[in-house]
Short mmCIF file of C-alpha atoms and ligand atoms in Angstrom, two decimals:
data_model
loop_
_atom_site.label_atom_id
_atom_site.label_comp_id
_atom_site.label_asym_id
_atom_site.label_seq_id
_atom_site.Cartn_x
_atom_site.Cartn_y
_atom_site.Cartn_z
CA UNK A 1 0.00 0.00 0.00
CA UNK A 2 1.59 3.29 -1.15
CA UNK A 3 0.93 6.15 1.23
CA UNK A 4 1.67 9.88 1.14
CA UNK A 5 4.54 11.37 3.16
CA UNK A 6 4.09 11.80 6.92
CA UNK A 7 2.70 15.22 7.77
CA UNK A 8 1.04 15.62 4.35
CA UNK A 9 -1.84 18.08 4.84
CA UNK A 10 -5.25 16.81 3.75
CA UNK A 11 -8.35 18.96 3.53
CA UNK A 12 -10.46 21.31 1.52
CA UNK A 13 -10.54 24.89 0.28
CA UNK A 14 -13.24 27.54 0.42
CA UNK A 15 -13.37 31.30 -0.17
CA UNK A 16 -15.14 33.94 1.92
CA UNK A 17 -17.35 35.36 -0.83
CA UNK A 18 -18.49 31.90 -1.97
CA UNK A 19 -19.53 30.57 1.43
CA UNK A 20 -19.94 33.18 4.13
CA UNK A 21 -22.94 35.24 3.05
CA UNK A 22 -23.62 37.88 5.74
CA UNK A 23 -22.44 40.34 3.14
CA UNK A 24 -23.16 43.44 5.23
CA UNK A 25 -23.02 41.92 8.71
CA UNK A 26 -20.87 43.30 11.56
CA UNK A 27 -19.72 46.28 9.58
CA UNK A 28 -18.56 44.49 6.43
CA UNK A 29 -18.25 46.71 3.35
CA UNK A 30 -19.10 45.84 -0.24
CA UNK A 31 -16.46 43.96 -2.19
CA UNK A 32 -16.05 43.55 -5.93
CA UNK A 33 -17.64 40.13 -5.55
CA UNK A 34 -20.77 41.74 -4.05
CA UNK A 35 -21.20 43.87 -7.16
CA UNK A 36 -20.62 40.99 -9.59
CA UNK A 37 -23.78 38.96 -8.93
CA UNK A 38 -23.26 36.85 -12.06
CA UNK A 39 -19.76 35.76 -11.11
CA UNK A 40 -16.17 36.59 -11.92
CA UNK A 41 -16.76 37.13 -15.63
CA UNK A 42 -20.02 39.01 -15.02
CA UNK A 43 -20.86 42.68 -15.27
CA UNK A 44 -20.65 45.08 -12.34
CA UNK A 45 -24.10 45.87 -10.96
CA UNK A 46 -24.32 48.66 -8.41
CA UNK A 47 -26.23 47.53 -5.31
CA UNK A 48 -29.51 49.21 -4.45
CA UNK A 49 -31.24 48.88 -1.06
CA UNK A 50 -33.49 45.84 -0.91
CA UNK A 51 -31.99 43.86 -3.80
CA UNK A 52 -30.44 40.47 -3.19
CA UNK A 53 -28.04 38.09 -4.82
CA UNK A 54 -27.19 34.43 -4.29
CA UNK A 55 -23.86 35.30 -2.63
CA UNK A 56 -25.51 37.55 -0.02
CA UNK A 57 -26.40 34.43 1.95
CA UNK A 58 -24.25 31.91 0.01
CA UNK A 59 -24.25 28.83 2.27
CA UNK A 60 -24.37 30.93 5.46
CA UNK A 61 -20.97 29.70 6.59
CA UNK A 62 -20.65 32.96 8.53
CA UNK A 63 -23.12 31.60 11.07
CA UNK A 64 -22.84 27.85 10.52
CA UNK A 65 -19.05 27.43 10.58
CA UNK A 66 -18.95 25.39 13.85
CA UNK A 67 -21.22 22.74 12.39
CA UNK A 68 -19.36 22.72 9.05
CA UNK A 69 -15.95 22.49 10.69
CA UNK A 70 -17.21 19.56 12.79
CA UNK A 71 -18.08 17.78 9.53
CA UNK A 72 -14.62 18.53 8.09
CA UNK A 73 -13.11 17.15 11.29
CA UNK A 74 -15.25 14.04 10.95
CA UNK A 75 -13.64 13.48 7.53
CA UNK A 76 -10.26 13.79 9.22
CA UNK A 77 -9.15 17.12 7.71
CA UNK A 78 -5.76 18.31 8.90
CA UNK A 79 -6.02 21.54 6.88
CA UNK A 80 -8.70 23.98 5.76
CA UNK A 81 -7.99 26.70 3.24
CA UNK A 82 -10.13 29.78 3.88
CA UNK A 83 -9.88 33.41 2.84
CA UNK A 84 -10.30 36.53 4.90
CA UNK A 85 -12.78 38.98 3.41
CA UNK A 86 -10.70 42.16 3.21
CA UNK A 87 -13.94 44.16 3.55
CA UNK A 88 -14.68 42.68 6.98
CA UNK A 89 -11.40 44.15 8.19
CA UNK A 90 -11.30 47.39 6.17
CA UNK A 91 -14.84 47.91 4.84
CA UNK A 92 -13.96 50.64 2.36
CA UNK A 93 -10.31 49.69 2.10
CA UNK A 94 -8.80 53.05 3.05
CA UNK A 95 -9.68 53.35 6.75
CA UNK A 96 -6.90 54.01 9.22
CA UNK A 97 -8.21 51.56 11.80
CA UNK A 98 -9.60 48.05 11.22
CA UNK A 99 -13.13 46.91 11.98
CA UNK A 100 -12.92 45.03 15.30
CA UNK A 101 -16.05 42.95 14.65
CA UNK A 102 -14.50 41.58 11.45
CA UNK A 103 -11.24 40.72 13.18
CA UNK A 104 -13.16 39.04 16.01
CA UNK A 105 -15.06 36.84 13.54
CA UNK A 106 -11.89 35.29 12.12
CA UNK A 107 -10.52 34.85 15.66
CA UNK A 108 -13.51 32.65 16.40
CA UNK A 109 -13.13 30.78 13.12
CA UNK A 110 -9.43 30.02 13.71
CA UNK A 111 -10.16 29.00 17.31
CA UNK A 112 -12.78 26.56 16.08
CA UNK A 113 -10.28 25.05 13.64
CA UNK A 114 -7.66 24.78 16.38
CA UNK A 115 -10.17 22.98 18.59
CA UNK A 116 -10.36 20.30 15.87
CA UNK A 117 -6.61 20.23 15.15
CA UNK A 118 -7.19 21.63 11.67
CA UNK A 119 -4.39 23.84 10.34
CA UNK A 120 -5.68 26.99 8.64
CA UNK A 121 -4.22 28.00 5.28
CA UNK A 122 -5.37 31.56 4.72
CA UNK A 123 -5.66 33.51 1.48
CA UNK A 124 -5.46 37.28 1.94
CA UNK A 125 -7.46 38.10 -1.17
CA UNK A 126 -9.59 35.53 -2.94
CA UNK A 127 -11.19 37.14 -5.99
CA UNK A 128 -12.37 40.24 -4.14
CA UNK A 129 -11.24 43.62 -2.97
CA UNK A 130 -13.09 46.52 -1.34
CA UNK A 131 -15.47 48.10 -3.83
CA UNK A 132 -14.62 51.43 -2.21
CA UNK A 133 -11.05 51.12 -3.46
CA UNK A 134 -12.28 50.47 -6.98
CA UNK A 135 -14.73 53.35 -7.03
CA UNK A 136 -12.59 55.94 -5.32
CA UNK A 137 -9.11 54.97 -6.40
CA UNK A 138 -9.41 52.80 -9.53
CA UNK A 139 -8.51 49.50 -7.85
CA UNK A 140 -5.05 48.08 -8.49
CA UNK A 141 -4.62 50.55 -11.31
CA UNK A 142 -3.70 53.01 -8.59
CA UNK A 143 -0.35 52.65 -6.83
CA UNK A 144 -2.01 53.76 -3.57
CA UNK A 145 -3.76 50.39 -3.38
CA UNK A 146 -0.39 48.79 -2.60
CA UNK A 147 -0.28 50.72 0.68
CA UNK A 148 -3.89 49.90 1.54
CA UNK A 149 -3.22 46.22 0.97
CA UNK A 150 -0.01 46.26 2.97
CA UNK A 151 -1.85 47.82 5.90
CA UNK A 152 -4.53 45.12 5.66
CA UNK A 153 -1.92 42.34 5.44
CA UNK A 154 0.07 43.70 8.40
CA UNK A 155 -3.13 44.00 10.43
CA UNK A 156 -4.15 40.38 9.94
CA UNK A 157 -0.60 39.02 10.36
CA UNK A 158 -0.32 40.87 13.68
CA UNK A 159 -3.75 39.83 14.91
CA UNK A 160 -3.50 36.15 13.94
CA UNK A 161 0.24 35.62 14.42
CA UNK A 162 -0.31 32.87 16.97
CA UNK A 163 -3.14 31.20 15.07
CA UNK A 164 -2.14 31.12 11.40
CA UNK A 165 1.24 29.93 10.13
CA UNK A 166 0.37 29.24 6.49
CA UNK A 167 -0.62 32.14 4.24
CA UNK A 168 -1.29 32.84 0.56
CA UNK A 169 -1.34 36.28 -1.03
CA UNK A 170 -3.66 36.56 -4.08
CA UNK A 171 -5.89 33.77 -5.33
CA UNK A 172 -5.15 32.78 -8.95
CA UNK A 173 -3.23 35.99 -9.49
CA UNK A 174 -2.90 35.21 -13.20
CA UNK A 175 -6.69 35.29 -13.63
CA UNK A 176 -6.51 39.09 -13.90
CA UNK A 177 -5.64 38.54 -17.55
CA UNK A 178 -9.04 36.93 -18.15
CA UNK A 179 -11.18 38.79 -15.61
CA UNK A 180 -9.64 42.21 -14.81
CA UNK A 181 -12.46 43.38 -12.50
CA UNK A 182 -12.20 40.25 -10.37
CA UNK A 183 -8.42 40.27 -10.30
CA UNK A 184 -7.36 43.90 -10.21
CA UNK A 185 -10.58 45.93 -10.03
CA UNK A 186 -10.33 47.30 -13.56
CA UNK A 187 -13.09 47.51 -16.17
CA UNK A 188 -13.14 44.59 -18.62
CA UNK A 189 -12.35 46.92 -21.54
CA UNK A 190 -9.05 48.06 -19.99
CA UNK A 191 -5.99 47.97 -22.24
CA UNK A 192 -3.29 45.33 -21.81
CA UNK A 193 -0.96 48.06 -20.58
CA UNK A 194 -3.41 49.13 -17.87
CA UNK A 195 -3.98 45.54 -16.79
CA UNK A 196 -0.25 44.76 -16.60
CA UNK A 197 0.43 47.99 -14.69
CA UNK A 198 -2.25 46.98 -12.17
CA UNK A 199 -0.77 43.48 -12.03
CA UNK A 200 2.63 45.01 -11.38
CA UNK A 201 1.19 46.90 -8.42
CA UNK A 202 -0.34 43.67 -7.16
CA UNK A 203 2.94 41.78 -7.53
CA UNK A 204 4.69 44.47 -5.51
CA UNK A 205 1.94 44.27 -2.87
CA UNK A 206 2.26 40.48 -2.78
CA UNK A 207 6.02 40.79 -2.19
CA UNK A 208 5.49 43.41 0.54
CA UNK A 209 3.06 41.02 2.23
CA UNK A 210 5.68 38.27 2.08
CA UNK A 211 8.19 40.61 3.73
CA UNK A 212 5.68 41.67 6.40
CA UNK A 213 4.72 38.07 7.11
CA UNK A 214 8.36 37.06 7.59
CA UNK A 215 8.91 40.02 9.93
CA UNK A 216 5.75 39.61 12.00
CA UNK A 217 5.49 35.80 12.10
CA UNK A 218 9.01 34.40 11.66
CA UNK A 219 7.82 30.79 11.89
CA UNK A 220 5.11 31.23 9.24
CA UNK A 221 5.35 30.27 5.58
CA UNK A 222 3.72 32.29 2.83
CA UNK A 223 3.05 31.26 -0.75
CA UNK A 224 1.55 32.59 -3.94
CA UNK A 225 -1.46 31.08 -5.69
CA UNK A 226 -1.57 30.39 -9.41
CA UNK A 227 -4.26 29.07 -11.67
CA UNK A 228 -2.25 26.12 -12.96
CA UNK A 229 -3.12 26.72 -16.58
CA UNK A 230 -0.97 24.05 -18.21
CA UNK A 231 -1.44 23.88 -21.98
CA UNK A 232 -0.19 21.41 -24.57
CA UNK A 233 0.64 22.00 -28.23
CA UNK A 234 -2.27 20.67 -30.30
CA UNK A 235 0.22 19.10 -32.72
CA UNK A 236 3.98 18.49 -32.82
CA UNK A 237 4.35 21.23 -35.46
CA UNK A 238 7.24 23.35 -34.10
CA UNK A 239 5.12 26.52 -34.30
CA UNK A 240 2.42 24.90 -32.16
CA UNK A 241 5.05 23.75 -29.66
CA UNK A 242 6.46 27.26 -29.39
CA UNK A 243 2.98 28.78 -29.13
CA UNK A 244 2.25 26.44 -26.21
CA UNK A 245 5.50 27.48 -24.53
CA UNK A 246 4.48 31.12 -24.88
CA UNK A 247 0.99 30.44 -23.58
CA UNK A 248 2.49 28.70 -20.54
CA UNK A 249 4.65 31.78 -20.03
CA UNK A 250 1.50 33.88 -19.56
CA UNK A 251 0.88 32.19 -16.19
CA UNK A 252 4.46 31.21 -15.37
CA UNK A 253 5.34 34.91 -15.51
CA UNK A 254 3.56 35.41 -12.17
CA UNK A 255 5.33 32.50 -10.54
CA UNK A 256 8.67 33.62 -11.99
CA UNK A 257 8.34 37.09 -10.45
CA UNK A 258 7.05 35.77 -7.13
CA UNK A 259 9.73 33.05 -6.86
CA UNK A 260 12.71 34.80 -8.42
CA UNK A 261 12.02 38.43 -7.57
CA UNK A 262 12.67 39.82 -11.06
CA UNK A 263 10.79 40.14 -14.33
CA UNK A 264 11.76 37.35 -16.77
CA UNK A 265 13.35 38.25 -20.12
CA UNK A 266 10.55 36.73 -22.22
CA UNK A 267 8.07 39.10 -20.56
CA UNK A 268 10.23 42.17 -21.08
CA UNK A 269 10.44 41.22 -24.75
CA UNK A 270 6.66 40.74 -24.94
CA UNK A 271 6.14 44.19 -23.42
CA UNK A 272 8.55 45.68 -25.98
CA UNK A 273 6.91 43.89 -28.91
CA UNK A 274 3.47 45.05 -27.76
CA UNK A 275 4.53 48.63 -27.01
CA UNK A 276 3.69 48.22 -23.33
CA UNK A 277 5.62 50.49 -21.07
CA UNK A 278 5.20 49.96 -17.32
CA UNK A 279 6.17 52.29 -14.52
CA UNK A 280 8.49 50.23 -12.35
CA UNK A 281 10.41 52.17 -9.71
CA UNK A 282 13.65 51.22 -7.99
CA UNK A 283 11.61 50.82 -4.81
CA UNK A 284 9.35 48.35 -6.63
CA UNK A 285 12.38 46.36 -7.81
CA UNK A 286 13.66 46.20 -4.26
CA UNK A 287 10.25 45.12 -2.92
CA UNK A 288 9.94 42.30 -5.47
CA UNK A 289 13.04 40.68 -4.01
CA UNK A 290 10.97 39.32 -1.10
CA UNK A 291 10.12 35.96 -2.60
CA UNK A 292 7.63 33.33 -1.52
CA UNK A 293 8.34 30.20 0.54
CA UNK A 294 6.16 27.81 -1.42
CA UNK A 295 3.97 27.70 -4.51
CA UNK A 296 0.32 26.91 -4.38
CA UNK A 297 -1.96 26.41 -7.33
CA UNK A 298 -5.37 25.28 -8.49
CA UNK A 299 -5.76 22.53 -11.05
CA UNK A 300 -8.92 21.62 -12.87
CA UNK A 301 -8.06 21.01 -16.52
CA UNK A 302 -5.60 21.46 -19.35
CA UNK A 303 -6.09 22.88 -22.82
CA UNK A 304 -4.38 22.97 -26.19
CA UNK A 305 -2.72 25.66 -28.22
CA UNK A 306 -2.50 25.86 -31.99
CA UNK A 307 -1.41 28.36 -34.61
CA UNK A 308 -4.41 27.31 -36.75
CA UNK A 309 -6.61 30.45 -36.65
CA UNK A 310 -9.75 28.65 -37.80
CA UNK A 311 -9.58 26.35 -34.76
CA UNK A 312 -8.75 29.30 -32.52
CA UNK A 313 -11.81 31.20 -33.71
CA UNK A 314 -14.00 28.22 -32.86
CA UNK A 315 -12.53 28.10 -29.35
CA UNK A 316 -13.38 31.72 -28.52
CA UNK A 317 -15.89 31.77 -25.70
CA UNK A 318 -14.73 28.46 -24.19
CA UNK A 319 -13.36 28.76 -20.70
CA UNK A 320 -10.02 30.58 -21.12
CA UNK A 321 -10.47 30.34 -24.94
CA UNK A 322 -8.61 27.05 -25.15
CA UNK A 323 -8.77 24.60 -28.04
CA UNK A 324 -10.20 21.26 -26.85
CA UNK A 325 -7.96 18.23 -26.52
CA UNK A 326 -9.41 15.39 -28.63
CA UNK A 327 -8.03 12.80 -26.18
CA UNK A 328 -9.91 14.04 -23.11
CA UNK A 329 -13.46 13.92 -21.79
CA UNK A 330 -15.14 17.03 -20.42
CA UNK A 331 -17.23 17.81 -17.35
CA UNK A 332 -20.83 19.02 -17.74
CA UNK A 333 -19.33 22.54 -17.77
CA UNK A 334 -16.90 21.73 -20.58
CA UNK A 335 -13.82 21.56 -18.36
CA UNK A 336 -11.51 18.87 -19.76
CA UNK A 337 -10.56 16.18 -17.27
CA UNK A 338 -6.87 15.33 -17.27
CA UNK A 339 -5.44 13.61 -14.17
CA UNK A 340 -2.03 12.99 -15.81
CA UNK A 341 -1.83 16.72 -16.47
CA UNK A 342 -1.66 17.23 -12.71
CA UNK A 343 1.42 15.00 -12.47
CA UNK A 344 2.95 16.88 -15.40
CA UNK A 345 2.19 20.25 -13.85
CA UNK A 346 3.66 19.23 -10.48
CA UNK A 347 6.84 18.14 -12.24
CA UNK A 348 6.98 21.31 -14.38
CA UNK A 349 6.64 23.55 -11.31
CA UNK A 350 9.14 21.55 -9.28
CA UNK A 351 11.68 21.52 -12.12
CA UNK A 352 11.26 25.25 -12.62
CA UNK A 353 11.32 26.50 -9.03
CA UNK A 354 12.51 23.76 -6.64
CA UNK A 355 10.13 25.10 -4.01
CA UNK A 356 7.54 23.04 -2.11
CA UNK A 357 4.18 22.83 -3.85
CA UNK A 358 0.69 22.87 -2.39
CA UNK A 359 -2.35 21.84 -4.43
CA UNK A 360 -4.92 24.20 -2.96
CA UNK A 361 -7.79 23.56 -5.39
CA UNK A 362 -8.87 20.59 -7.46
CA UNK A 363 -12.27 19.05 -7.93
CA UNK A 364 -15.23 18.31 -10.12
CA UNK A 365 -18.18 20.66 -10.43
CA UNK A 366 -21.25 18.54 -11.17
CA UNK A 367 -24.99 18.39 -10.67
CA UNK A 368 -25.94 16.03 -7.87
CA UNK A 369 -29.09 13.99 -7.60
CA UNK A 370 -30.67 13.49 -4.18
CA UNK A 371 -32.28 10.03 -4.02
CA UNK A 372 -35.64 9.42 -2.34
CA UNK A 373 -33.85 8.22 0.81
CA UNK A 374 -31.70 11.36 0.88
CA UNK A 375 -28.50 9.68 -0.30
CA UNK A 376 -26.26 11.19 -2.99
CA UNK A 377 -24.21 8.73 -4.98
CA UNK A 378 -21.53 10.92 -6.52
CA UNK A 379 -19.28 8.22 -7.98
CA UNK A 380 -18.28 10.64 -10.78
CA UNK A 381 -16.72 12.93 -8.14
CA UNK A 382 -15.00 10.04 -6.39
CA UNK A 383 -13.55 8.85 -9.71
CA UNK A 384 -12.32 12.32 -10.63
CA UNK A 385 -10.63 12.92 -7.29
CA UNK A 386 -9.25 9.41 -7.02
CA UNK A 387 -7.67 9.62 -10.47
CA UNK A 388 -6.08 12.98 -9.68
CA UNK A 389 -4.77 11.91 -6.29
CA UNK A 390 -3.17 8.82 -7.81
CA UNK A 391 -1.23 11.19 -10.08
CA UNK A 392 -0.22 13.35 -7.11
CA UNK A 393 1.18 10.21 -5.51
CA UNK A 394 3.08 9.46 -8.73
CA UNK A 395 4.53 12.99 -8.75
CA UNK A 396 5.70 12.54 -5.17
CA UNK A 397 7.40 9.31 -6.29
CA UNK A 398 8.99 11.39 -9.08
CA UNK A 399 10.66 13.41 -6.32
CA UNK A 400 8.33 16.41 -6.25
CA UNK A 401 7.89 17.96 -2.79
CA UNK A 402 4.16 18.34 -2.14
CA UNK A 403 3.00 19.89 1.15
CA UNK A 404 -0.67 19.04 0.90
CA UNK A 405 -3.90 18.81 -1.00
CA UNK A 406 -7.06 20.80 -0.33
CA UNK A 407 -9.85 19.84 -2.68
CA UNK A 408 -12.01 22.70 -3.89
CA UNK A 409 -15.37 23.18 -2.21
CA UNK A 410 -15.45 20.29 0.32
CA UNK A 411 -18.91 21.64 1.08
CA UNK A 412 -21.16 22.83 -1.77
CA UNK A 413 -20.74 26.56 -2.35
CA UNK A 414 -21.54 29.27 -4.86
CA UNK A 415 -19.48 28.79 -8.02
CA UNK A 416 -17.12 31.60 -8.94
CA UNK A 417 -17.49 31.71 -12.70
CA UNK A 418 -21.29 31.89 -12.89
CA UNK A 419 -22.45 32.25 -9.28
CA UNK A 420 -24.38 28.97 -9.46
CA UNK A 421 -25.26 26.59 -6.65
CA UNK A 422 -26.16 23.78 -9.03
CA UNK A 423 -22.47 23.34 -9.87
CA UNK A 424 -21.49 21.36 -6.81
CA UNK A 425 -18.04 20.29 -5.64
CA UNK A 426 -18.76 19.13 -2.12
CA UNK A 427 -18.44 15.98 -0.06
CA UNK A 428 -21.15 17.73 1.94
CA UNK A 429 -24.39 18.61 0.22
CA UNK A 430 -26.06 21.94 0.98
CA UNK A 431 -29.78 22.22 0.41
CA UNK A 432 -29.78 25.52 -1.45
CA UNK A 433 -30.52 26.12 -5.12
CA UNK A 434 -29.88 28.65 -7.88
CA UNK A 435 -33.21 30.38 -7.23
CA UNK A 436 -32.30 30.84 -3.56
CA UNK A 437 -34.72 28.17 -2.31
CA UNK A 438 -33.72 25.46 0.16
CA UNK A 439 -33.26 24.91 3.87
CA UNK A 440 -29.45 25.25 3.92
CA UNK A 441 -29.36 21.85 5.66
CA UNK A 442 -26.14 19.86 5.28
CA UNK A 443 -25.88 16.15 4.41
CA UNK A 444 -23.09 13.69 3.65
CA UNK A 445 -22.58 12.46 0.08
CA UNK A 446 -21.04 9.09 -0.80
CA UNK A 447 -17.76 10.92 -1.48
CA UNK A 448 -17.70 12.03 2.18
CA UNK A 449 -16.99 8.46 3.27
CA UNK A 450 -14.56 7.92 0.41
CA UNK A 451 -12.46 11.01 1.36
CA UNK A 452 -12.56 10.02 5.02
CA UNK A 453 -10.96 6.68 4.08
CA UNK A 454 -8.37 8.37 1.88
CA UNK A 455 -7.31 10.64 4.71
CA UNK A 456 -7.42 7.93 7.38
CA UNK A 457 -5.13 5.74 5.24
CA UNK A 458 -2.91 8.72 4.27
CA UNK A 459 -3.68 8.01 0.62
CA UNK A 460 -3.21 4.26 0.92
CA UNK A 461 -6.81 3.51 -0.05
CA UNK A 462 -6.51 5.20 -3.48
C1 BG6 B 1 -10.99 28.70 -9.06
C2 BG6 B 1 -11.32 29.70 -8.00
O1 BG6 B 1 -10.85 29.38 -10.24
O2 BG6 B 1 -11.92 27.77 -9.43
C3 BG6 B 1 -12.50 29.35 -7.14
O3 BG6 B 1 -10.21 30.01 -7.20
C4 BG6 B 1 -13.57 28.71 -7.99
O4 BG6 B 1 -12.93 30.50 -6.47
C5 BG6 B 1 -13.01 27.44 -8.60
O5 BG6 B 1 -14.76 28.47 -7.34
C6 BG6 B 1 -13.99 26.63 -9.44
O6 BG6 B 1 -14.61 27.46 -10.38
P1 BG6 B 1 -16.20 27.54 -10.47
O7 BG6 B 1 -16.47 28.56 -11.46
O8 BG6 B 1 -16.63 26.18 -10.89
O9 BG6 B 1 -16.65 27.90 -9.11
#
């Protein structure tokens, strides 16, 4: 029986805006997520008194976290990835003093995790920032946002220094290229230059958070978080192979800066070729030298790249505009399922950076059917996760250092891309539906028992 290394962290990952609800409770301010009711690719809709959106309640984790954490503990979790909602701490983003009620909420959450021996892994910003900073300052387009973020990061590091030793800066930082409002608080029609300038500010802020974390909590480790967007060449035509290399550079760029502390040459060339001129100060260059301790990433699928424009045209509108791989099956949402790709990606990242890796999201979004007796037989989810975890085990055998695995959405939550509840990832079912109906009751799916066995056997049951 092959098991995972001792101390491997097993668990799940959730994000504040997809689970908490309570979107104005205890002094919380509006975030970009609150004004994107249709999800991360959706339009901004200004809130008016009395309106409501699915995320306003989400799965009510804000109030139900003790019960949910007890269920995670029952599965044997040793780790839970959560995010802090920046707007609970600084409601508008630019206040001088934090909101005590927001800080107190996460104290209680971390205490509850500690009571169950579950290690928190905390993302500072998961697909949301204060809406006030977007409206008044232009989001990450404005250099001032770096200072606001640093103040927020220092505040939470100081407050939770004895409770949280594993941190992540920005969720899927490379997603800003596909969803600028969600990533950097810029309008979708922003130019590439504006988006990259905002990204530069965010990369500086990420590095300043790393520095602050090391100063304030010397025994903590802090990582980045990438959308692991591995792509393959559609054919072995050399032009396709090079196009795939360049496409992989679009996400590796973020990891390169965060791990190496400097902009890579291929990116400087791309900026030159595309007449993009960024303002990068000496102070910024110095800040970027604070590099991360480990790399975390999400993995759901792979895609293909081709220089054939007819095929590319057809792919427009697919998730991330990728050309489908003819050798892979897709989920109900068109995400191509590729367990071996996870082993490849782990090896690629390890070869490139030689830093520990943490898989902080992976999972299958699917519609679940509740049987007459209340059971949910989600064998499709078990198969997906089992196949991926077998490949993680292979990568570890390949010599890759993997710190842990937190599957995405261990409890059903609101999906990010389209703000749906019918796209479910959980081991725990939540009785709530796209139209807002449902009791919010929790129940165990078949996969709950499967994951419990995986964790209890440290991967030996796979
Ligand atoms: C990642 C995000 O992109 O994918 C999560 O970090 C998100 O927030 C997850 O929920 C799955 O995407 P979706 O659209 O199915 O929720």
